[in-house]
Structures are given as structure tokens and as C-alpha cells.
Amino acid sequence: MVRLLLGVSVAGAGVLLLPGVSQAADGEQITDYAVVMELQRDGTMQVTETIAYDFTDSASDKHGIIREIPTEFNTDNNAEIRVYPLSNIEVSSPTGAPADFDESNNDHATELKIGDADKTVSGQQTYEISYDVKGVLNGFDDHQELYWNAIGDEWNVPIAKATATVRGPAAIDKTACFRGDQGSTDTCEGRP
């Protein structure tokens, strides 16, 4: 029998379902960040991120967003670097914001610059980012473990609400959710 233990971190988001957060000085913020992670039998995880971003109406110099997806991490004992290759990256915008993207790799992350240098965006825009990632499961004799930072801590604007949903081919035996800065052991339990 395959068992799945699940640990999801929402570092940078504050909490898993976060009520209102103070806005940045110019009001720019992510109003809703929903991540759906679907584990496949081959160990690949299909990820869909839906990001509702409020540029405010006065943000005439904004062209889109930058999403940094960490793809390399040091192991707990810093003995080796663990790599999580991304593939099948797609970006769209149901609100009509420019969704072209440039992909680059830097500092252990894949960076997606989403938008159009010749067009500006304002107000509420939604971006849908999907990708596949390999190597996310930790294998043990009696179970598989997913420990994944669903939101990341690379955002420099407040996130008002964040959710993470995990689906997989096996029953989930145990879950844990952590919130706060990278490495936090502050749990999400008891939060609205």
C-alpha cells in the first residue's frame, strides 16, 4: 500500500487562509492566490497557480508580474543540492492582461516575466500559471512524502488570501501546513 504524507508551506503568504493584510503603500497586492498541486503516479506534480493581482488604478507603469519558482534547494544537511526541473510552462489571463512570458534561470529559480513591455496594466488582473515539476516526492520504505512551498517567499507585495490544494493517486495519511517566513514552523491550524 502506498501512503502519502503531505507538508505544504505557504512561506511569504502569512497564513493558508489569510484575512485582510495591510496593503503596500500604493495599494498594490495579491488579493487571492490559489495553488492546485496534482501528483501523478510517475512522481511528477502538475501545478496550477491562479493569482489575482491588484495593480490599483494608478499603477500606469506596471507591465505585468514576475513569478520566481524555486527549482534548486540545499538538503537539510547542506550535503547536496536538490533540483526540481520544470516543464510544460503555460501562462494565460482570464481578465485579458498580456500573458506572454520570458523564462530565465537565476539564483536557483526559474523566473517568469509575465506581461508585455509595450502595454501597461492596472486594476484587478488574474494570471493562471501552470507547469509540471519533477522530483518532488521523498521516498521512504512505507510512504511517499511531499514537502512543498506552495506560495514562495519571493513576493514583495502583501497576499490577502492564499489556498493550497493537493490531489494525488493515493490516500493522504497525514498533513501539515506551515506559514510565515522561509523555514517557519508556525502552523496554519486555528486560522480562519
JSON list of C-alpha atoms in Angstrom, two decimals:
[
{"chain": "A", "resi": 1, "resn": "MET", "atom": "CA", "xyz": [0.00, 0.00, 0.00]},
{"chain": "A", "resi": 2, "resn": "VAL", "atom": "CA", "xyz": [1.29, 3.42, -0.91]},
{"chain": "A", "resi": 3, "resn": "ARG", "atom": "CA", "xyz": [0.77, 6.12, 1.70]},
{"chain": "A", "resi": 4, "resn": "LEU", "atom": "CA", "xyz": [1.28, 9.80, 1.20]},
{"chain": "A", "resi": 5, "resn": "LEU", "atom": "CA", "xyz": [2.39, 12.24, 3.88]},
{"chain": "A", "resi": 6, "resn": "LEU", "atom": "CA", "xyz": [1.86, 15.85, 2.96]},
{"chain": "A", "resi": 7, "resn": "GLY", "atom": "CA", "xyz": [3.58, 19.00, 4.14]},
{"chain": "A", "resi": 8, "resn": "VAL", "atom": "CA", "xyz": [2.70, 22.29, 2.49]},
{"chain": "A", "resi": 9, "resn": "SER", "atom": "CA", "xyz": [4.41, 25.54, 3.30]},
{"chain": "A", "resi": 10, "resn": "VAL", "atom": "CA", "xyz": [2.97, 28.90, 2.43]},
{"chain": "A", "resi": 11, "resn": "ALA", "atom": "CA", "xyz": [6.00, 30.99, 3.34]},
{"chain": "A", "resi": 12, "resn": "GLY", "atom": "CA", "xyz": [5.55, 34.60, 2.47]},
{"chain": "A", "resi": 13, "resn": "ALA", "atom": "CA", "xyz": [1.78, 34.32, 2.40]},
{"chain": "A", "resi": 14, "resn": "GLY", "atom": "CA", "xyz": [1.33, 34.83, 6.09]},
{"chain": "A", "resi": 15, "resn": "VAL", "atom": "CA", "xyz": [-1.22, 32.03, 6.55]},
{"chain": "A", "resi": 16, "resn": "LEU", "atom": "CA", "xyz": [-3.05, 29.47, 4.47]},
{"chain": "A", "resi": 17, "resn": "LEU", "atom": "CA", "xyz": [-6.40, 31.30, 4.53]},
{"chain": "A", "resi": 18, "resn": "LEU", "atom": "CA", "xyz": [-5.33, 34.77, 5.41]},
{"chain": "A", "resi": 19, "resn": "PRO", "atom": "CA", "xyz": [-7.85, 37.50, 6.21]},
{"chain": "A", "resi": 20, "resn": "GLY", "atom": "CA", "xyz": [-7.05, 41.05, 5.14]},
{"chain": "A", "resi": 21, "resn": "VAL", "atom": "CA", "xyz": [-3.40, 42.10, 5.31]},
{"chain": "A", "resi": 22, "resn": "SER", "atom": "CA", "xyz": [-2.22, 45.69, 5.34]},
{"chain": "A", "resi": 23, "resn": "GLN", "atom": "CA", "xyz": [-1.63, 46.83, 1.82]},
{"chain": "A", "resi": 24, "resn": "ALA", "atom": "CA", "xyz": [1.59, 48.18, 0.39]},
{"chain": "A", "resi": 25, "resn": "ALA", "atom": "CA", "xyz": [1.86, 51.96, 0.37]},
{"chain": "A", "resi": 26, "resn": "ASP", "atom": "CA", "xyz": [0.48, 52.22, -3.16]},
{"chain": "A", "resi": 27, "resn": "GLY", "atom": "CA", "xyz": [-2.28, 49.62, -2.52]},
{"chain": "A", "resi": 28, "resn": "GLU", "atom": "CA", "xyz": [-0.74, 47.03, -4.81]},
{"chain": "A", "resi": 29, "resn": "GLN", "atom": "CA", "xyz": [-1.36, 43.48, -3.56]},
{"chain": "A", "resi": 30, "resn": "ILE", "atom": "CA", "xyz": [-2.30, 39.92, -4.40]},
{"chain": "A", "resi": 31, "resn": "THR", "atom": "CA", "xyz": [-5.95, 39.60, -3.40]},
{"chain": "A", "resi": 32, "resn": "ASP", "atom": "CA", "xyz": [-6.21, 35.83, -3.93]},
{"chain": "A", "resi": 33, "resn": "TYR", "atom": "CA", "xyz": [-3.56, 33.20, -4.58]},
{"chain": "A", "resi": 34, "resn": "ALA", "atom": "CA", "xyz": [-4.81, 29.67, -5.22]},
{"chain": "A", "resi": 35, "resn": "VAL", "atom": "CA", "xyz": [-2.45, 26.78, -5.89]},
{"chain": "A", "resi": 36, "resn": "VAL", "atom": "CA", "xyz": [-3.61, 23.34, -7.03]},
{"chain": "A", "resi": 37, "resn": "MET", "atom": "CA", "xyz": [-0.98, 20.58, -6.99]},
{"chain": "A", "resi": 38, "resn": "GLU", "atom": "CA", "xyz": [-1.80, 17.24, -8.63]},
{"chain": "A", "resi": 39, "resn": "LEU", "atom": "CA", "xyz": [0.62, 14.39, -8.02]},
{"chain": "A", "resi": 40, "resn": "GLN", "atom": "CA", "xyz": [0.93, 11.85, -10.82]},
{"chain": "A", "resi": 41, "resn": "ARG", "atom": "CA", "xyz": [1.83, 8.16, -10.46]},
{"chain": "A", "resi": 42, "resn": "ASP", "atom": "CA", "xyz": [5.22, 8.81, -12.12]},
{"chain": "A", "resi": 43, "resn": "GLY", "atom": "CA", "xyz": [6.14, 11.30, -9.36]},
{"chain": "A", "resi": 44, "resn": "THR", "atom": "CA", "xyz": [5.57, 14.40, -11.49]},
{"chain": "A", "resi": 45, "resn": "MET", "atom": "CA", "xyz": [3.46, 17.15, -9.96]},
{"chain": "A", "resi": 46, "resn": "GLN", "atom": "CA", "xyz": [1.22, 19.29, -12.14]},
{"chain": "A", "resi": 47, "resn": "VAL", "atom": "CA", "xyz": [0.84, 22.74, -10.61]},
{"chain": "A", "resi": 48, "resn": "THR", "atom": "CA", "xyz": [-1.72, 25.41, -11.44]},
{"chain": "A", "resi": 49, "resn": "GLU", "atom": "CA", "xyz": [-1.39, 28.81, -9.77]},
{"chain": "A", "resi": 50, "resn": "THR", "atom": "CA", "xyz": [-4.21, 31.34, -10.06]},
{"chain": "A", "resi": 51, "resn": "ILE", "atom": "CA", "xyz": [-3.01, 34.76, -8.96]},
{"chain": "A", "resi": 52, "resn": "ALA", "atom": "CA", "xyz": [-5.48, 37.65, -8.62]},
{"chain": "A", "resi": 53, "resn": "TYR", "atom": "CA", "xyz": [-3.26, 40.73, -8.59]},
{"chain": "A", "resi": 54, "resn": "ASP", "atom": "CA", "xyz": [-4.50, 44.23, -7.85]},
{"chain": "A", "resi": 55, "resn": "PHE", "atom": "CA", "xyz": [-2.27, 46.75, -9.61]},
{"chain": "A", "resi": 56, "resn": "THR", "atom": "CA", "xyz": [-4.54, 49.61, -8.46]},
{"chain": "A", "resi": 57, "resn": "ASP", "atom": "CA", "xyz": [-5.91, 52.06, -10.99]},
{"chain": "A", "resi": 58, "resn": "SER", "atom": "CA", "xyz": [-2.98, 54.45, -10.64]},
{"chain": "A", "resi": 59, "resn": "ALA", "atom": "CA", "xyz": [-0.30, 51.89, -11.50]},
{"chain": "A", "resi": 60, "resn": "SER", "atom": "CA", "xyz": [0.24, 53.14, -15.04]},
{"chain": "A", "resi": 61, "resn": "ASP", "atom": "CA", "xyz": [3.87, 51.99, -15.17]},
{"chain": "A", "resi": 62, "resn": "LYS", "atom": "CA", "xyz": [3.21, 48.29, -14.50]},
{"chain": "A", "resi": 63, "resn": "HIS", "atom": "CA", "xyz": [3.51, 45.78, -17.34]},
{"chain": "A", "resi": 64, "resn": "GLY", "atom": "CA", "xyz": [2.75, 42.53, -15.50]},
{"chain": "A", "resi": 65, "resn": "ILE", "atom": "CA", "xyz": [4.20, 40.32, -12.78]},
{"chain": "A", "resi": 66, "resn": "ILE", "atom": "CA", "xyz": [7.36, 38.36, -12.13]},
{"chain": "A", "resi": 67, "resn": "ARG", "atom": "CA", "xyz": [6.97, 34.86, -10.73]},
{"chain": "A", "resi": 68, "resn": "GLU", "atom": "CA", "xyz": [10.11, 33.21, -9.32]},
{"chain": "A", "resi": 69, "resn": "ILE", "atom": "CA", "xyz": [9.69, 29.46, -8.86]},
{"chain": "A", "resi": 70, "resn": "PRO", "atom": "CA", "xyz": [12.49, 27.91, -6.78]},
{"chain": "A", "resi": 71, "resn": "THR", "atom": "CA", "xyz": [14.00, 24.92, -8.59]},
{"chain": "A", "resi": 72, "resn": "GLU", "atom": "CA", "xyz": [17.12, 24.17, -6.52]},
{"chain": "A", "resi": 73, "resn": "PHE", "atom": "CA", "xyz": [17.38, 23.70, -2.76]},
{"chain": "A", "resi": 74, "resn": "ASN", "atom": "CA", "xyz": [20.12, 22.63, -0.37]},
{"chain": "A", "resi": 75, "resn": "THR", "atom": "CA", "xyz": [19.25, 19.47, 1.53]},
{"chain": "A", "resi": 76, "resn": "ASP", "atom": "CA", "xyz": [18.77, 19.72, 5.30]},
{"chain": "A", "resi": 77, "resn": "ASN", "atom": "CA", "xyz": [22.41, 18.94, 5.97]},
{"chain": "A", "resi": 78, "resn": "ASN", "atom": "CA", "xyz": [23.63, 21.07, 3.02]},
{"chain": "A", "resi": 79, "resn": "ALA", "atom": "CA", "xyz": [25.40, 17.99, 1.67]},
{"chain": "A", "resi": 80, "resn": "GLU", "atom": "CA", "xyz": [23.87, 18.30, -1.79]},
{"chain": "A", "resi": 81, "resn": "ILE", "atom": "CA", "xyz": [21.66, 20.45, -3.95]},
{"chain": "A", "resi": 82, "resn": "ARG", "atom": "CA", "xyz": [18.28, 19.04, -4.87]},
{"chain": "A", "resi": 83, "resn": "VAL", "atom": "CA", "xyz": [16.97, 20.04, -8.31]},
{"chain": "A", "resi": 84, "resn": "TYR", "atom": "CA", "xyz": [13.29, 20.26, -9.32]},
{"chain": "A", "resi": 85, "resn": "PRO", "atom": "CA", "xyz": [13.11, 20.53, -13.13]},
{"chain": "A", "resi": 86, "resn": "LEU", "atom": "CA", "xyz": [10.15, 22.45, -14.56]},
{"chain": "A", "resi": 87, "resn": "SER", "atom": "CA", "xyz": [8.49, 21.71, -17.90]},
{"chain": "A", "resi": 88, "resn": "ASN", "atom": "CA", "xyz": [5.30, 22.45, -19.84]},
{"chain": "A", "resi": 89, "resn": "ILE", "atom": "CA", "xyz": [5.07, 26.03, -18.56]},
{"chain": "A", "resi": 90, "resn": "GLU", "atom": "CA", "xyz": [1.95, 27.88, -19.72]},
{"chain": "A", "resi": 91, "resn": "VAL", "atom": "CA", "xyz": [0.56, 31.29, -18.76]},
{"chain": "A", "resi": 92, "resn": "SER", "atom": "CA", "xyz": [-2.83, 32.81, -19.51]},
{"chain": "A", "resi": 93, "resn": "SER", "atom": "CA", "xyz": [-5.02, 35.61, -18.19]},
{"chain": "A", "resi": 94, "resn": "PRO", "atom": "CA", "xyz": [-8.81, 35.22, -17.99]},
{"chain": "A", "resi": 95, "resn": "THR", "atom": "CA", "xyz": [-9.06, 39.00, -17.41]},
{"chain": "A", "resi": 96, "resn": "GLY", "atom": "CA", "xyz": [-7.24, 39.78, -20.67]},
{"chain": "A", "resi": 97, "resn": "ALA", "atom": "CA", "xyz": [-3.95, 41.01, -19.24]},
{"chain": "A", "resi": 98, "resn": "PRO", "atom": "CA", "xyz": [-0.97, 40.38, -21.52]},
{"chain": "A", "resi": 99, "resn": "ALA", "atom": "CA", "xyz": [0.25, 36.86, -20.66]},
{"chain": "A", "resi": 100, "resn": "ASP", "atom": "CA", "xyz": [3.35, 36.49, -22.81]},
{"chain": "A", "resi": 101, "resn": "PHE", "atom": "CA", "xyz": [6.31, 35.43, -20.71]},
{"chain": "A", "resi": 102, "resn": "ASP", "atom": "CA", "xyz": [10.07, 35.27, -20.82]},
{"chain": "A", "resi": 103, "resn": "GLU", "atom": "CA", "xyz": [11.68, 32.41, -18.92]},
{"chain": "A", "resi": 104, "resn": "SER", "atom": "CA", "xyz": [15.13, 32.59, -17.38]},
{"chain": "A", "resi": 105, "resn": "ASN", "atom": "CA", "xyz": [17.07, 30.69, -14.74]},
{"chain": "A", "resi": 106, "resn": "ASN", "atom": "CA", "xyz": [18.89, 32.54, -11.98]},
{"chain": "A", "resi": 107, "resn": "ASP", "atom": "CA", "xyz": [19.90, 32.01, -8.37]},
{"chain": "A", "resi": 108, "resn": "HIS", "atom": "CA", "xyz": [18.36, 28.55, -8.06]},
{"chain": "A", "resi": 109, "resn": "ALA", "atom": "CA", "xyz": [15.00, 29.61, -9.52]},
{"chain": "A", "resi": 110, "resn": "THR", "atom": "CA", "xyz": [13.10, 29.79, -12.77]},
{"chain": "A", "resi": 111, "resn": "GLU", "atom": "CA", "xyz": [11.93, 33.35, -13.32]},
{"chain": "A", "resi": 112, "resn": "LEU", "atom": "CA", "xyz": [8.86, 34.10, -15.42]},
{"chain": "A", "resi": 113, "resn": "LYS", "atom": "CA", "xyz": [8.46, 37.72, -16.53]},
{"chain": "A", "resi": 114, "resn": "ILE", "atom": "CA", "xyz": [4.80, 37.84, -17.48]},
{"chain": "A", "resi": 115, "resn": "GLY", "atom": "CA", "xyz": [3.34, 40.73, -19.48]},
{"chain": "A", "resi": 116, "resn": "ASP", "atom": "CA", "xyz": [4.16, 42.98, -22.40]},
{"chain": "A", "resi": 117, "resn": "ALA", "atom": "CA", "xyz": [6.79, 45.73, -22.32]},
{"chain": "A", "resi": 118, "resn": "ASP", "atom": "CA", "xyz": [4.64, 47.78, -24.73]},
{"chain": "A", "resi": 119, "resn": "LYS", "atom": "CA", "xyz": [1.42, 47.56, -22.68]},
{"chain": "A", "resi": 120, "resn": "THR", "atom": "CA", "xyz": [0.61, 48.59, -19.13]},
{"chain": "A", "resi": 121, "resn": "VAL", "atom": "CA", "xyz": [-1.89, 47.00, -16.77]},
{"chain": "A", "resi": 122, "resn": "SER", "atom": "CA", "xyz": [-3.98, 48.43, -13.95]},
{"chain": "A", "resi": 123, "resn": "GLY", "atom": "CA", "xyz": [-6.77, 47.39, -11.64]},
{"chain": "A", "resi": 124, "resn": "GLN", "atom": "CA", "xyz": [-7.53, 43.75, -10.83]},
{"chain": "A", "resi": 125, "resn": "GLN", "atom": "CA", "xyz": [-5.90, 41.22, -13.19]},
{"chain": "A", "resi": 126, "resn": "THR", "atom": "CA", "xyz": [-5.75, 37.44, -12.95]},
{"chain": "A", "resi": 127, "resn": "TYR", "atom": "CA", "xyz": [-2.92, 35.23, -14.14]},
{"chain": "A", "resi": 128, "resn": "GLU", "atom": "CA", "xyz": [-3.01, 31.46, -14.46]},
{"chain": "A", "resi": 129, "resn": "ILE", "atom": "CA", "xyz": [0.38, 29.76, -14.45]},
{"chain": "A", "resi": 130, "resn": "SER", "atom": "CA", "xyz": [0.69, 26.02, -14.98]},
{"chain": "A", "resi": 131, "resn": "TYR", "atom": "CA", "xyz": [3.75, 23.81, -15.05]},
{"chain": "A", "resi": 132, "resn": "ASP", "atom": "CA", "xyz": [5.00, 20.32, -14.31]},
{"chain": "A", "resi": 133, "resn": "VAL", "atom": "CA", "xyz": [7.74, 19.71, -11.76]},
{"chain": "A", "resi": 134, "resn": "LYS", "atom": "CA", "xyz": [9.74, 16.52, -11.22]},
{"chain": "A", "resi": 135, "resn": "GLY", "atom": "CA", "xyz": [11.48, 15.13, -8.17]},
{"chain": "A", "resi": 136, "resn": "VAL", "atom": "CA", "xyz": [9.05, 16.48, -5.55]},
{"chain": "A", "resi": 137, "resn": "LEU", "atom": "CA", "xyz": [8.42, 13.25, -3.64]},
{"chain": "A", "resi": 138, "resn": "ASN", "atom": "CA", "xyz": [10.62, 12.00, -0.82]},
{"chain": "A", "resi": 139, "resn": "GLY", "atom": "CA", "xyz": [10.64, 8.20, -0.85]},
{"chain": "A", "resi": 140, "resn": "PHE", "atom": "CA", "xyz": [10.59, 6.13, 2.34]},
{"chain": "A", "resi": 141, "resn": "ASP", "atom": "CA", "xyz": [10.12, 2.37, 2.88]},
{"chain": "A", "resi": 142, "resn": "ASP", "atom": "CA", "xyz": [6.47, 2.71, 3.87]},
{"chain": "A", "resi": 143, "resn": "HIS", "atom": "CA", "xyz": [5.34, 6.00, 2.31]},
{"chain": "A", "resi": 144, "resn": "GLN", "atom": "CA", "xyz": [5.98, 8.88, -0.06]},
{"chain": "A", "resi": 145, "resn": "GLU", "atom": "CA", "xyz": [6.26, 12.42, 1.26]},
{"chain": "A", "resi": 146, "resn": "LEU", "atom": "CA", "xyz": [5.54, 15.73, -0.43]},
{"chain": "A", "resi": 147, "resn": "TYR", "atom": "CA", "xyz": [7.01, 18.77, 1.28]},
{"chain": "A", "resi": 148, "resn": "TRP", "atom": "CA", "xyz": [6.47, 21.78, -0.95]},
{"chain": "A", "resi": 149, "resn": "ASN", "atom": "CA", "xyz": [6.43, 25.57, -0.60]},
{"chain": "A", "resi": 150, "resn": "ALA", "atom": "CA", "xyz": [3.22, 26.34, -2.45]},
{"chain": "A", "resi": 151, "resn": "ILE", "atom": "CA", "xyz": [3.44, 30.16, -2.48]},
{"chain": "A", "resi": 152, "resn": "GLY", "atom": "CA", "xyz": [7.09, 31.02, -2.05]},
{"chain": "A", "resi": 153, "resn": "ASP", "atom": "CA", "xyz": [8.65, 33.93, -0.22]},
{"chain": "A", "resi": 154, "resn": "GLU", "atom": "CA", "xyz": [9.76, 35.89, -3.28]},
{"chain": "A", "resi": 155, "resn": "TRP", "atom": "CA", "xyz": [6.75, 38.26, -3.37]},
{"chain": "A", "resi": 156, "resn": "ASN", "atom": "CA", "xyz": [7.31, 41.89, -2.35]},
{"chain": "A", "resi": 157, "resn": "VAL", "atom": "CA", "xyz": [3.59, 42.73, -2.05]},
{"chain": "A", "resi": 158, "resn": "PRO", "atom": "CA", "xyz": [1.08, 41.56, 0.58]},
{"chain": "A", "resi": 159, "resn": "ILE", "atom": "CA", "xyz": [-1.01, 38.47, -0.10]},
{"chain": "A", "resi": 160, "resn": "ALA", "atom": "CA", "xyz": [-4.54, 38.89, 1.29]},
{"chain": "A", "resi": 161, "resn": "LYS", "atom": "CA", "xyz": [-5.68, 35.28, 0.82]},
{"chain": "A", "resi": 162, "resn": "ALA", "atom": "CA", "xyz": [-3.84, 32.09, -0.11]},
{"chain": "A", "resi": 163, "resn": "THR", "atom": "CA", "xyz": [-5.03, 28.50, -0.52]},
{"chain": "A", "resi": 164, "resn": "ALA", "atom": "CA", "xyz": [-3.23, 25.29, -1.43]},
{"chain": "A", "resi": 165, "resn": "THR", "atom": "CA", "xyz": [-4.97, 22.13, -2.63]},
{"chain": "A", "resi": 166, "resn": "VAL", "atom": "CA", "xyz": [-3.20, 18.79, -3.16]},
{"chain": "A", "resi": 167, "resn": "ARG", "atom": "CA", "xyz": [-4.59, 15.85, -5.11]},
{"chain": "A", "resi": 168, "resn": "GLY", "atom": "CA", "xyz": [-2.88, 12.53, -5.68]},
{"chain": "A", "resi": 169, "resn": "PRO", "atom": "CA", "xyz": [-3.22, 8.90, -6.74]},
{"chain": "A", "resi": 170, "resn": "ALA", "atom": "CA", "xyz": [-3.08, 7.62, -3.14]},
{"chain": "A", "resi": 171, "resn": "ALA", "atom": "CA", "xyz": [-4.84, 8.42, 0.11]},
{"chain": "A", "resi": 172, "resn": "ILE", "atom": "CA", "xyz": [-3.21, 11.10, 2.22]},
{"chain": "A", "resi": 173, "resn": "ASP", "atom": "CA", "xyz": [-2.42, 9.81, 5.71]},
{"chain": "A", "resi": 174, "resn": "LYS", "atom": "CA", "xyz": [-1.07, 12.93, 7.34]},
{"chain": "A", "resi": 175, "resn": "THR", "atom": "CA", "xyz": [-0.93, 16.63, 6.52]},
{"chain": "A", "resi": 176, "resn": "ALA", "atom": "CA", "xyz": [0.89, 19.65, 7.88]},
{"chain": "A", "resi": 177, "resn": "CYS", "atom": "CA", "xyz": [0.74, 23.30, 6.90]},
{"chain": "A", "resi": 178, "resn": "PHE", "atom": "CA", "xyz": [3.26, 25.97, 7.86]},
{"chain": "A", "resi": 179, "resn": "ARG", "atom": "CA", "xyz": [3.04, 29.72, 7.46]},
{"chain": "A", "resi": 180, "resn": "GLY", "atom": "CA", "xyz": [5.39, 32.65, 7.73]},
{"chain": "A", "resi": 181, "resn": "ASP", "atom": "CA", "xyz": [8.94, 33.27, 6.59]},
{"chain": "A", "resi": 182, "resn": "GLN", "atom": "CA", "xyz": [11.05, 30.59, 4.93]},
{"chain": "A", "resi": 183, "resn": "GLY", "atom": "CA", "xyz": [11.81, 27.82, 7.44]},
{"chain": "A", "resi": 184, "resn": "SER", "atom": "CA", "xyz": [8.99, 28.78, 9.82]},
{"chain": "A", "resi": 185, "resn": "THR", "atom": "CA", "xyz": [7.48, 26.03, 11.97]},
{"chain": "A", "resi": 186, "resn": "ASP", "atom": "CA", "xyz": [4.39, 28.18, 12.68]},
{"chain": "A", "resi": 187, "resn": "THR", "atom": "CA", "xyz": [1.39, 26.04, 11.74]},
{"chain": "A", "resi": 188, "resn": "CYS", "atom": "CA", "xyz": [-1.73, 27.14, 9.85]},
{"chain": "A", "resi": 189, "resn": "GLU", "atom": "CA", "xyz": [-4.12, 25.40, 12.29]},
{"chain": "A", "resi": 190, "resn": "GLY", "atom": "CA", "xyz": [-6.65, 27.56, 14.03]},
{"chain": "A", "resi": 191, "resn": "ARG", "atom": "CA", "xyz": [-6.52, 30.25, 11.37]},
{"chain": "A", "resi": 192, "resn": "PRO", "atom": "CA", "xyz": [-9.72, 31.48, 9.67]}
]
